[in-house]
Short mmCIF file of C-alpha atoms in Angstrom, two decimals:
data_model
loop_
_atom_site.label_atom_id
_atom_site.label_comp_id
_atom_site.label_asym_id
_atom_site.label_seq_id
_atom_site.Cartn_x
_atom_site.Cartn_y
_atom_site.Cartn_z
CA VAL A 969 -0.28 -1.79 17.83
CA PHE A 970 3.37 -2.50 17.07
CA GLY A 971 3.28 -5.65 19.20
CA GLU A 972 0.25 -6.91 17.33
CA ALA A 973 1.93 -6.24 13.98
CA ILE A 974 5.15 -7.98 14.99
CA ILE A 975 3.31 -11.02 16.36
CA GLY A 976 1.14 -11.15 13.25
CA LEU A 977 4.16 -11.11 10.94
CA LEU A 978 5.93 -13.79 12.96
CA VAL A 979 2.85 -16.03 12.77
CA LEU A 980 2.34 -15.28 9.08
CA PHE A 981 5.88 -16.24 8.13
CA GLY A 982 6.23 -18.96 10.77
CA PHE A 983 9.38 -17.61 12.38
CA GLY A 984 9.48 -18.71 16.01
CA LEU A 985 5.99 -20.06 15.44
CA ARG A 986 5.40 -21.63 18.85
CA SER A 987 6.58 -18.55 20.72
CA ALA A 988 4.66 -16.23 18.40
CA LEU A 989 1.45 -18.22 18.88
CA ILE A 990 1.84 -18.18 22.65
CA ALA A 991 2.53 -14.43 22.60
CA GLY A 992 -0.51 -13.90 20.36
CA GLN A 993 -2.72 -15.90 22.69
CA LEU A 994 -1.54 -13.96 25.71
CA LEU A 995 -2.04 -10.65 23.92
CA MET A 996 -5.55 -11.63 22.86
CA LEU A 997 -6.42 -12.72 26.40
CA LEU A 998 -5.21 -9.37 27.76
CA LEU A 999 -7.23 -7.51 25.15
CA LEU A 1000 -10.24 -9.68 25.93
CA ALA A 1001 -9.94 -8.94 29.66
CA GLY A 1002 -9.87 -5.21 28.97
CA THR A 1003 -12.83 -5.45 26.64
CA CYS A 1004 -14.83 -7.36 29.25
CA LEU A 1005 -13.96 -4.79 31.93
CA ARG A 1006 -15.37 -2.11 29.63
CA GLU A 1007 -18.43 -4.33 29.07
CA GLN A 1008 -18.19 -4.23 25.28
CA TRP A 1009 -19.76 -7.64 24.79
CA ASN A 1010 -20.05 -7.57 20.99
CA THR A 1011 -16.33 -6.88 20.66
CA ALA A 1012 -15.56 -9.52 23.30
CA GLY A 1013 -17.41 -12.13 21.25
CA THR A 1014 -15.35 -11.31 18.18
CA GLN A 1015 -12.13 -11.48 20.19
CA LEU A 1016 -13.13 -14.91 21.53
CA ILE A 1017 -13.28 -16.13 17.95
CA TYR A 1018 -9.70 -14.90 17.47
CA VAL A 1019 -8.61 -16.72 20.62
CA GLY A 1020 -10.20 -19.87 19.17
CA PHE A 1021 -8.23 -19.43 15.94
CA TYR A 1022 -5.01 -19.10 17.93
CA ALA A 1023 -5.88 -22.28 19.83
CA ALA A 1024 -6.55 -24.12 16.55
CA LEU A 1025 -3.25 -22.91 15.10
CA MET A 1026 -1.41 -24.08 18.19
CA ALA A 1027 -3.12 -27.48 18.08
CA THR A 1028 -2.24 -28.03 14.40
CA ARG A 1029 1.28 -26.62 14.57
CA ARG A 1030 2.82 -30.08 14.08
CA TYR A 1031 1.45 -30.19 10.52
CA ASP A 1032 3.39 -27.08 9.60
CA GLY A 1033 5.13 -27.54 6.29
CA TRP A 1034 5.63 -24.08 4.81
CA SER A 1035 7.00 -21.86 7.60
CA LEU A 1036 10.49 -20.50 8.08
CA ASP A 1037 10.89 -22.72 11.15
CA ARG A 1038 10.22 -25.79 9.02
CA ALA A 1039 12.76 -24.64 6.43
CA ARG A 1040 15.42 -24.17 9.12
CA ARG A 1041 14.73 -27.51 10.82
CA PRO A 1042 16.82 -30.47 9.66
CA ARG A 1043 14.82 -33.17 7.93
CA ALA A 1044 13.99 -36.25 9.97
CA VAL A 1045 15.11 -39.65 8.80
CA SER A 1046 11.53 -40.59 7.88
CA ASP A 1047 11.23 -37.44 5.70
CA ARG A 1048 14.12 -38.44 3.46
CA PRO A 1049 13.39 -40.32 0.24
CA ALA A 1050 14.20 -44.02 0.27
CA VAL A 1051 17.47 -44.99 -1.38
CA THR A 1052 17.07 -47.76 -3.92
CA PRO A 1053 20.09 -49.78 -5.10
#
């Protein structure tokens, strides 16, 4: 429970976003494996949806603009406003 809460907060605030998303995916896959071993198929279906959300978050991570990681990252040259004489 504490691991889930910590990973959830890291993803929510975007601190160590890539690592937090990978940890969340691994945690969900472990939970999904346990659920399948217990043959709780309704719960497994719901957990597969969560795994899909983690995959979508990982795929769209490059568009991140509001996280703590983005605030700590130096701005790229193309992000800076153009200087006019």
